[in-house]
Short mmCIF file of C-alpha atoms in Angstrom, two decimals:
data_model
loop_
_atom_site.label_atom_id
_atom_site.label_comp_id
_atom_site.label_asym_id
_atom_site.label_seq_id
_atom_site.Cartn_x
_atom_site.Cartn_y
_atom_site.Cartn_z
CA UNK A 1 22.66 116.22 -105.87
CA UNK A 2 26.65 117.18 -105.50
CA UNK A 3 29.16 114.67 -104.45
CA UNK A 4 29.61 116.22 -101.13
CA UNK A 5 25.66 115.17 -100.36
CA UNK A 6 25.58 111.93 -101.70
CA UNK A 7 28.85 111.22 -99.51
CA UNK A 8 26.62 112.55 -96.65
CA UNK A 9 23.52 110.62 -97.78
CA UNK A 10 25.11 107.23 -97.93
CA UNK A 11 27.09 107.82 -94.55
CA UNK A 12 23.80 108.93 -92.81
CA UNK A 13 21.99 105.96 -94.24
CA UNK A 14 24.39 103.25 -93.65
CA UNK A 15 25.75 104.54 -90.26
CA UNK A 16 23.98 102.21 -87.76
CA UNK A 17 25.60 99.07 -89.37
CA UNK A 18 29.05 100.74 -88.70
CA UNK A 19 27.96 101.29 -85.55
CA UNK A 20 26.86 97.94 -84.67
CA UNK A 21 29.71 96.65 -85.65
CA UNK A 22 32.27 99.24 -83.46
CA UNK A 23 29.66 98.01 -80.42
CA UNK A 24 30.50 94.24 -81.41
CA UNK A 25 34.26 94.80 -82.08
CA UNK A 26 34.53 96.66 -78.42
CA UNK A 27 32.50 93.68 -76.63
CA UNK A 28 35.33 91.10 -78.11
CA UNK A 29 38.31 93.28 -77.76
CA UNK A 30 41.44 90.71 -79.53
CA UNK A 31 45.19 91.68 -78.98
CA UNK A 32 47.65 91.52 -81.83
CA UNK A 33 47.77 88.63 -84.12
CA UNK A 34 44.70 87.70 -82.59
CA UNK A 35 41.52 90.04 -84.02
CA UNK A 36 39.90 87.12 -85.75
CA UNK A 37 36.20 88.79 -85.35
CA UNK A 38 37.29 92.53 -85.87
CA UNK A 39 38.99 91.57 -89.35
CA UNK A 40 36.15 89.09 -90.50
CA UNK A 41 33.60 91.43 -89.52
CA UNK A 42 34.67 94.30 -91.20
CA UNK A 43 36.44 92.48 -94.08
CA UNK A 44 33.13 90.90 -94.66
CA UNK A 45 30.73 94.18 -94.75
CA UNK A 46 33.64 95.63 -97.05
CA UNK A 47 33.05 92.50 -99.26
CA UNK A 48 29.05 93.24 -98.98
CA UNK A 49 29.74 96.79 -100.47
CA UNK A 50 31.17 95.53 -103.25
CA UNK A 51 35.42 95.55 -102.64
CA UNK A 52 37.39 92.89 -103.71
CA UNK A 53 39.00 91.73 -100.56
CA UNK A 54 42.09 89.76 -99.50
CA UNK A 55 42.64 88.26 -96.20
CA UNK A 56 46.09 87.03 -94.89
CA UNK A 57 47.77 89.77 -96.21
CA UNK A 58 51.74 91.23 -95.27
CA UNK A 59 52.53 88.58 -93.08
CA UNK A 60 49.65 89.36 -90.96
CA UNK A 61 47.13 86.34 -90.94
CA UNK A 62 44.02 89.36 -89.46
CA UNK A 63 45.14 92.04 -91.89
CA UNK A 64 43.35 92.35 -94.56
CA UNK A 65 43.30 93.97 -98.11
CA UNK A 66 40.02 95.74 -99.80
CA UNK A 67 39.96 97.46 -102.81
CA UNK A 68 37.40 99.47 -105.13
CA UNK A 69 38.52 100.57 -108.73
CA UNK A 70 36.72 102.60 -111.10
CA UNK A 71 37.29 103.03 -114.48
CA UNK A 72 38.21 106.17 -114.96
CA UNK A 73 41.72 107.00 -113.82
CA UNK A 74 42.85 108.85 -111.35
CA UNK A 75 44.90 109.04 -107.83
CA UNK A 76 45.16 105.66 -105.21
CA UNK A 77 43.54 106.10 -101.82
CA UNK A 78 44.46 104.05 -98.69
CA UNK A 79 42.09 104.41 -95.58
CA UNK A 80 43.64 101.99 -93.30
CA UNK A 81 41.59 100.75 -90.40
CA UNK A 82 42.78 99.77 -87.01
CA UNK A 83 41.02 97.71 -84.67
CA UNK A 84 43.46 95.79 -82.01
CA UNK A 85 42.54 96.31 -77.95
CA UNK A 86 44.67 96.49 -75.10
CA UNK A 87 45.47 93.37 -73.20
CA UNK A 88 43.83 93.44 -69.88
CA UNK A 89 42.00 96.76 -70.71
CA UNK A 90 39.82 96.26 -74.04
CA UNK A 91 39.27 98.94 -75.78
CA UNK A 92 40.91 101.73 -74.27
CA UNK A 93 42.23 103.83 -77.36
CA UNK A 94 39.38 103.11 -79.52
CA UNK A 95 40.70 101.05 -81.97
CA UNK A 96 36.65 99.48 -82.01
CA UNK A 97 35.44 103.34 -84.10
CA UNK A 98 38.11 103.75 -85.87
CA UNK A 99 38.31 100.69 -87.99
CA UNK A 100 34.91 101.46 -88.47
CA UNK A 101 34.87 104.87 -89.63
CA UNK A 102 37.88 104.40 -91.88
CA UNK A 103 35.57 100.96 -93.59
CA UNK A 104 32.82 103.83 -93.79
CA UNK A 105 34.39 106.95 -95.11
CA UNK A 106 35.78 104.16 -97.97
CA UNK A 107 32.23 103.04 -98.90
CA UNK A 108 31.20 106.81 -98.76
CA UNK A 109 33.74 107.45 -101.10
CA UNK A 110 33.02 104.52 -103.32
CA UNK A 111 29.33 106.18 -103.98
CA UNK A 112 31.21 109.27 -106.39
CA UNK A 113 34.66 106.98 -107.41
CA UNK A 114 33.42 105.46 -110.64
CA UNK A 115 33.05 109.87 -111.68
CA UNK A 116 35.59 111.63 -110.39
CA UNK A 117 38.22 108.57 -110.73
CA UNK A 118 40.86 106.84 -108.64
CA UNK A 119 40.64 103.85 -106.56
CA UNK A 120 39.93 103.25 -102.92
CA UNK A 121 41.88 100.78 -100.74
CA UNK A 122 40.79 99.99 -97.00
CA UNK A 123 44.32 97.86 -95.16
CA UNK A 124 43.44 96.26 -91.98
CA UNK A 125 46.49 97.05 -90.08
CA UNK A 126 46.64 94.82 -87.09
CA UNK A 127 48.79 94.94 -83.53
CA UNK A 128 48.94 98.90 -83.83
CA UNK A 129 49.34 99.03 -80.03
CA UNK A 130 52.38 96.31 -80.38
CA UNK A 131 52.35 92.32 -79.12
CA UNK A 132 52.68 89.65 -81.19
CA UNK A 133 53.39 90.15 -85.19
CA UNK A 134 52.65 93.62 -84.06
CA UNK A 135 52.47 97.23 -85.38
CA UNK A 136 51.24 96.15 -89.36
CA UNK A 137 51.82 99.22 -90.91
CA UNK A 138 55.13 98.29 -91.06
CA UNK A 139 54.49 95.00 -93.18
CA UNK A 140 52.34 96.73 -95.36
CA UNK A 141 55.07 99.31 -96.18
CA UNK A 142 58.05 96.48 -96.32
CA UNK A 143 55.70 94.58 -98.57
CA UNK A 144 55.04 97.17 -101.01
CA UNK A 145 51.24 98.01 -100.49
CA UNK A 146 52.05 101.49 -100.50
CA UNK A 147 54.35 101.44 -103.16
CA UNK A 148 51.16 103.16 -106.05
CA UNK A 149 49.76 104.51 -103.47
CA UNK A 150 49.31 108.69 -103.79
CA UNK A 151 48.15 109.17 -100.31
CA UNK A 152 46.87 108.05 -96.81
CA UNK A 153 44.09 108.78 -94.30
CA UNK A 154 42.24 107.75 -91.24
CA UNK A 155 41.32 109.48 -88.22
CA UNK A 156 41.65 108.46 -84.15
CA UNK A 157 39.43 108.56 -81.30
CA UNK A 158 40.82 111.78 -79.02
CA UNK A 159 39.13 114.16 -76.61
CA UNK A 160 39.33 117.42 -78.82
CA UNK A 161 39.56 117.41 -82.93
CA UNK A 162 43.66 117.98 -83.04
CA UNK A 163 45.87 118.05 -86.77
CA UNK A 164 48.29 115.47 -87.45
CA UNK A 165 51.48 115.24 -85.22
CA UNK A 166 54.76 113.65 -85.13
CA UNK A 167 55.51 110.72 -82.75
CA UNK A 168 58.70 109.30 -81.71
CA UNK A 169 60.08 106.28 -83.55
CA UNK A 170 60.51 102.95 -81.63
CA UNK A 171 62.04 100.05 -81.99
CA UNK A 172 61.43 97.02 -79.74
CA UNK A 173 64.16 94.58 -79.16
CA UNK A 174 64.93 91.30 -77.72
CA UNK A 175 67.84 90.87 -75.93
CA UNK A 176 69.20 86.87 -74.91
CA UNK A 177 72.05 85.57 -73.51
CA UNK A 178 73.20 81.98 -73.14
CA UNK A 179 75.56 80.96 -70.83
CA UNK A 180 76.45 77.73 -68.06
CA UNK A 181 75.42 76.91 -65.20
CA UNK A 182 77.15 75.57 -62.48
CA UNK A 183 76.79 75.76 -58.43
CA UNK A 184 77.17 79.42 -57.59
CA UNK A 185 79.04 78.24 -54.58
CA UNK A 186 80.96 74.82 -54.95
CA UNK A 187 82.05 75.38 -58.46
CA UNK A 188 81.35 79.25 -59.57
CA UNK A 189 84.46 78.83 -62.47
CA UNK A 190 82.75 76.28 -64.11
CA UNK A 191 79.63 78.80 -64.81
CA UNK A 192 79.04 81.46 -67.80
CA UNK A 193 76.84 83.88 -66.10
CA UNK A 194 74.11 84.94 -68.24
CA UNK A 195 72.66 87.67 -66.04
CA UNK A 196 75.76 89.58 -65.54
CA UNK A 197 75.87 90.09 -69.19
CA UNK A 198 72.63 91.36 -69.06
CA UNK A 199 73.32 93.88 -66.30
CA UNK A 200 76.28 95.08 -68.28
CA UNK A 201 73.79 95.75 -71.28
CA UNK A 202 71.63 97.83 -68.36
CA UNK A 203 75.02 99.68 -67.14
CA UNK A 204 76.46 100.34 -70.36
CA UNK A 205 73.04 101.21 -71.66
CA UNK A 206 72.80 103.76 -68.51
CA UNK A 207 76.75 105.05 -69.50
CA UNK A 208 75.45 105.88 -72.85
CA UNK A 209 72.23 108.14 -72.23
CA UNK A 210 74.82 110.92 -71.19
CA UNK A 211 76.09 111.26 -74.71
CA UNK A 212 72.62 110.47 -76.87
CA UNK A 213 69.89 113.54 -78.06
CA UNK A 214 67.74 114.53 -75.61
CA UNK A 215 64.28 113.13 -77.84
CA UNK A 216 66.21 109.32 -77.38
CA UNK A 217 64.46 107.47 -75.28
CA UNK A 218 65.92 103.69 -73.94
CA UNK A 219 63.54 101.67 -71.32
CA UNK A 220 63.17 98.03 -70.68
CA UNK A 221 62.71 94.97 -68.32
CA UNK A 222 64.06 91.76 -67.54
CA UNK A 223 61.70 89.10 -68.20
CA UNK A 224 64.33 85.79 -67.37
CA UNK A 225 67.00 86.66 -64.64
CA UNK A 226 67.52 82.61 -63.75
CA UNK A 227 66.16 80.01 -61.97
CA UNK A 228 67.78 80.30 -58.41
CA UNK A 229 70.10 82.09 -56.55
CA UNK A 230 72.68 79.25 -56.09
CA UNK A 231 72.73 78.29 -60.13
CA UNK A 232 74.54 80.24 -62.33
CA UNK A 233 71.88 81.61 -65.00
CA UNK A 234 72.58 80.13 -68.09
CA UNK A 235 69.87 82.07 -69.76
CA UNK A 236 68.78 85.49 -69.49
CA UNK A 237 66.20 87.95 -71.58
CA UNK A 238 65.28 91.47 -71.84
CA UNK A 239 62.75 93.42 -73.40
CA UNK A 240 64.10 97.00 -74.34
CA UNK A 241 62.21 100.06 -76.48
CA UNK A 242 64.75 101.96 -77.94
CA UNK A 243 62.82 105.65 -78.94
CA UNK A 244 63.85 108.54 -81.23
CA UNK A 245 62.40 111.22 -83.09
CA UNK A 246 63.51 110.70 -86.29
CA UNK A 247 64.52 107.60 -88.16
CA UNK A 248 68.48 108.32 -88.65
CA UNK A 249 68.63 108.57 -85.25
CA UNK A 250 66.89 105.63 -84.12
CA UNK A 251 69.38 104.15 -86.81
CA UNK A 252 72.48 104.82 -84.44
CA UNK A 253 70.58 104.10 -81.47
CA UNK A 254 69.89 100.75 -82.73
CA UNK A 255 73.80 100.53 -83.69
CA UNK A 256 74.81 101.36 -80.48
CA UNK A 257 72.54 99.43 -78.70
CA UNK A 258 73.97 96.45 -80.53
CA UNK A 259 77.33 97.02 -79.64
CA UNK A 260 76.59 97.40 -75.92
CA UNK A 261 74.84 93.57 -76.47
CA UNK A 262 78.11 92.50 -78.43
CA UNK A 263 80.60 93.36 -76.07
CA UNK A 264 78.36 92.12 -72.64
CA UNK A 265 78.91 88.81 -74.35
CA UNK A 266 82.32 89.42 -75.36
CA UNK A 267 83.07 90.14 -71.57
CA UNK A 268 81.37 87.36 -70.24
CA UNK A 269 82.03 84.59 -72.67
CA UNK A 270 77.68 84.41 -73.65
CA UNK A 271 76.33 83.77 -76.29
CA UNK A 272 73.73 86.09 -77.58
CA UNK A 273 70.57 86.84 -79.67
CA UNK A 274 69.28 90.38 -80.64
CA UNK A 275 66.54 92.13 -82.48
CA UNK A 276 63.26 92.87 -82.81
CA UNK A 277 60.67 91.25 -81.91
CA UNK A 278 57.93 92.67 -83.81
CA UNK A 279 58.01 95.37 -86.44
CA UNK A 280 60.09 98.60 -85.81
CA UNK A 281 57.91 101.86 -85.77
CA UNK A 282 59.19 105.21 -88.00
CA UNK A 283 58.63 108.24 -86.52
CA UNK A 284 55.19 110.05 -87.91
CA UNK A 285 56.08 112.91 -90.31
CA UNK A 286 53.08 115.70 -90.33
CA UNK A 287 52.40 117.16 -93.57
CA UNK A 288 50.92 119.94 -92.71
CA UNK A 289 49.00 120.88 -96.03
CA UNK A 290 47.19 117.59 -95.97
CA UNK A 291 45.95 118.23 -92.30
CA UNK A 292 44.51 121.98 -94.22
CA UNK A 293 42.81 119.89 -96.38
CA UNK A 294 41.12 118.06 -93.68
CA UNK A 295 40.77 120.91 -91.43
CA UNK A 296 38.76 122.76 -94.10
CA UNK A 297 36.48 120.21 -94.25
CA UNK A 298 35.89 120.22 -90.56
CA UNK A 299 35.47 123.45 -90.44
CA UNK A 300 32.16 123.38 -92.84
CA UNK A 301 31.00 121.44 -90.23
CA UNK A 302 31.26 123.89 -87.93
CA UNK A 303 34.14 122.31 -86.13
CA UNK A 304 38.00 123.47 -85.31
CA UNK A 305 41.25 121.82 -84.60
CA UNK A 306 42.19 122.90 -80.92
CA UNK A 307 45.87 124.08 -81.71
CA UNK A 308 49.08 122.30 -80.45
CA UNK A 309 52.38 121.59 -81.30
CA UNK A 310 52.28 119.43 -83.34
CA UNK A 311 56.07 118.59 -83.76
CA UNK A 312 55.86 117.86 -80.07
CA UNK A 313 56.48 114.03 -80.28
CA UNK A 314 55.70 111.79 -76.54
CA UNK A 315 54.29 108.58 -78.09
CA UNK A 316 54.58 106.22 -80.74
CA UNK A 317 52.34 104.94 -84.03
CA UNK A 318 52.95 102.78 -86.99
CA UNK A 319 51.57 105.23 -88.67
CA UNK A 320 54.74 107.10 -88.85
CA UNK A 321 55.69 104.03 -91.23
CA UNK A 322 53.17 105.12 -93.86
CA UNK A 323 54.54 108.36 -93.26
CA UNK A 324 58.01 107.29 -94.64
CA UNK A 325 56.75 106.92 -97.73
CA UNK A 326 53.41 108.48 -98.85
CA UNK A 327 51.58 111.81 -97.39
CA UNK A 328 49.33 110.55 -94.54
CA UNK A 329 46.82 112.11 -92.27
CA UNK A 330 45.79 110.92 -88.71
CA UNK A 331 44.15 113.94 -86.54
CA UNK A 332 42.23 113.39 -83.36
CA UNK A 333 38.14 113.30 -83.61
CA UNK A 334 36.11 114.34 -80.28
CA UNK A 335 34.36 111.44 -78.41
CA UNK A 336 33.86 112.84 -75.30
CA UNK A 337 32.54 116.41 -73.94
CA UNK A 338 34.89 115.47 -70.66
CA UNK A 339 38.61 115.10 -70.86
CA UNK A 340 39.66 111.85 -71.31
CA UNK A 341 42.92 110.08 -71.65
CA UNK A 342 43.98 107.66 -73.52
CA UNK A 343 44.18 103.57 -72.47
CA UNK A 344 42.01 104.40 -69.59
CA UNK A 345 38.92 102.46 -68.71
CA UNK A 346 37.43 106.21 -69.59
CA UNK A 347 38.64 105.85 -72.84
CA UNK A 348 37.01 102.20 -72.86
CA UNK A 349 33.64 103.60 -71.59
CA UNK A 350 33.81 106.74 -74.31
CA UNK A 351 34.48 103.99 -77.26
CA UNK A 352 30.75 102.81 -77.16
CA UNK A 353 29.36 106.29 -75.93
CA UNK A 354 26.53 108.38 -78.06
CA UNK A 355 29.13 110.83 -79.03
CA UNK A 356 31.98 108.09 -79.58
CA UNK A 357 29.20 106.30 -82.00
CA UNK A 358 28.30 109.61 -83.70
CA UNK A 359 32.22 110.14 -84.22
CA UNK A 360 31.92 107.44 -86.84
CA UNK A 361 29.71 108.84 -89.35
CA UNK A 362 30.92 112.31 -88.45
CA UNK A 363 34.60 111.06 -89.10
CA UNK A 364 33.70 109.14 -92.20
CA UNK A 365 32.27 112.51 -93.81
CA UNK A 366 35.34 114.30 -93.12
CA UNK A 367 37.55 111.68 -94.41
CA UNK A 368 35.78 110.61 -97.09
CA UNK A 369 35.04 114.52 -98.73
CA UNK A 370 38.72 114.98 -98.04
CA UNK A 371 40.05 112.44 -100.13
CA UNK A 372 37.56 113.74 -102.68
CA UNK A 373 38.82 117.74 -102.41
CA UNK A 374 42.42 115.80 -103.59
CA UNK A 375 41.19 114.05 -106.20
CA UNK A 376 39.36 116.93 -107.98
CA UNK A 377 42.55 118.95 -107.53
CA UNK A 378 45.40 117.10 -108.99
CA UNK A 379 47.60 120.41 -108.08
CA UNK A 380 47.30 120.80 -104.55
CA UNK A 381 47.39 117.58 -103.90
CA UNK A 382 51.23 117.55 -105.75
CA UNK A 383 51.76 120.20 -103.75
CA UNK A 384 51.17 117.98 -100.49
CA UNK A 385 53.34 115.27 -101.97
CA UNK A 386 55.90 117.73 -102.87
CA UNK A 387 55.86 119.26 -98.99
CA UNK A 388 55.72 115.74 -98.15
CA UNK A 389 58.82 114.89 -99.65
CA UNK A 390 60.94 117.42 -98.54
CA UNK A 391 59.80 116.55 -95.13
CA UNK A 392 60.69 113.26 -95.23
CA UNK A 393 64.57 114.26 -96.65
CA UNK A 394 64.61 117.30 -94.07
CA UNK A 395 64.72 114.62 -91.12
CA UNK A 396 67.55 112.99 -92.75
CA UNK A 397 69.35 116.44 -91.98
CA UNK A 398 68.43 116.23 -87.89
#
């Protein structure tokens, strides 16, 4: 029997667990910081196939660490697994199959490991869609999990199979001021408006678009504008994303930013706090000869990539994180036959659909004989790190 049919033979026989468990995950959908079921569940079933597992791990008390190491040497594989929801929605980007296929295409793997050599890592990467301790990747990265790591793979719920594409960096920021109060009326001298220095931040911030690139992207909300109209606010807070496409420009965004903050407070005689409140997110970085890789695979199957651009960047993923620093994959696998869109309750409904549940198994195949193409040819894959890291220097260059 090749390796390519005992990958199938142990994702075909194993499949309705994974299954079950993407159907349990999506009926307790758990925000950021919060997946207690999703990361004991499949933490647990990784333990039960025989990975030494970690809980607790980056920072991130439902992330989670698995690994599998054979013997015989050879290349380090990450397939991180997501499984976060949407507040107020569930599981609208299906978060619920792909922490499932990504645990599955490991375990696959893990069947043909101990011959061909390497080891096999699954990361539960909580908060991808942001909230609190959100977007993991980010930890993992800033903690050095990725730091032996030769490359990177997992695949996302979409309408059509798509390749890899880039995705605007984001950072999300807190913005306070303190201030005075006083009556607005009797005694407005005595006060140290908070607000207005937080409308300056929203002017300045508006005088400022004019001379930024046209992929920056600045939008955010006041969540504390005072207590009542005849107190001066002594407190006020915003929320702001600041978005770019690549990461030195995001770098002077966030500069910039700052200095708008500095000088509101400087004006009105604040105090202030600034900075993120949750993990920044790098822009994704395609590497396009790892998505061939994949595609080639698909393709066997009797499946294509629907073309697009794929250095059109809209959105955001911590992905792009991983992407900073090792050659990473994430295309688009088909759950639906209709169009759907993403965090829409037709998204939800798709998640725990025939086809979305079929996506699983079908995904983990993919995944799992990709990795395997890479580690039986040492040379192309240093050809995709190579690409990879004169992609990665390129944007420095932007």
């Amino acid at each position: 029997m090749t390796f390519r049919e005992r990958i199938e033979k142990i994702v075909d026989s194993k499949l309705w667990k994974y299954q079950d468990i993407a159907l349990k995950i999506h009926e307790k959908p758990e925000v950021s910081n919060y997946e207690f079921f999703a990361c004991e569940t499949l933490s647990k079933q990784l333990e039960n196939e025989g990975f030494d597992v970690k809980v607790n791990v980056a920072g991130h008390r439902t992330g989670f660490d698995a690994r599998y190491r054979s013997k015989k040497s050879g290349p380090v594989i990450v397939f991180y697994a997501e499984y976060d929801a949407l507040a107020g929605l569930g599981h609208g980007c299906g978060h619920n199959l792909f922490g499932a296929t990504s645990s599955l295409a490991a375990v696959a793997l893990k069947e043909v490991i101990d011959e061909v050599g390497g080891e096999i890592r699954v990361y539960g990467t909580p908060g991808e869609e942001g909230g609190e301790n959100g977007s993991a990747k980010g930890s993992f990265v800033d903690n050095g999990f990725f730091d032996d790591v030769d490359f990177s793979l997992g695949v996302h719920p979409g309408w059509k199979h798509t390749a890899t594409s880039s995705s605007l960096g984001v950072a999300p920021v807190d913005v306070e001021f303190f201030g005075k109060p006083a009556h607005a009326a009797a005694a407005p001298e005595e006060g140290i408006n908070a607000l207005d220095a937080l409308i300056s931040v929203y002017n300045n911030v508006n005088a400022l678009r004019q001379h930024l690139p046209s992929d920056v992207r600045i939008h955010g909300i006041i969540t504390d504008g005072g207590l009542a109209p005849n107190i001066v606010p002594e407190y006020a807070k915003a929320k702001f994303y600041l978005r770019a496409e690549f990461k030195p420009t995001l770098d002077m965004v966030y500069e910039k930013f700052e200095n708008i903050v500095k000088a509101a407070a400087l004006a009105t005689g604040c105090e202030y706090k600034f900075g993120l409140y949750q993990n920044r997110v790098d822009n994704n970085i395609p590497t396009p000869l790892f998505d061939e890789v994949y595609e080639e695979v698909l393709n066997s199957y009797g499946q294509e990539f629907t073309p697009i651009d794929i250095y059109k960047a809209v959105a955001s993923s911590d992905v792009g994180n991983i992407s900073q620093v090792v050659p990473v994959i994430q295309p688009h696998i088909c759950i639906s036959d209709e169009k759907i869109i993403g965090h829409t309750e037709g998204f939800k409904q798709a998640a725990r659909s025939e086809k979305g549940l079929n996506s699983i198994g079908f995904g983990a195949k993919v995944l799992a004989q990709t990795a395997l193409k890479l580690i039986q040819n040492p040379e192309r894959l240093e050809e995709i790190k190579k690409q990879h890291r004169e992609n990665v220097l390129r944007q420095g260059e932007k």
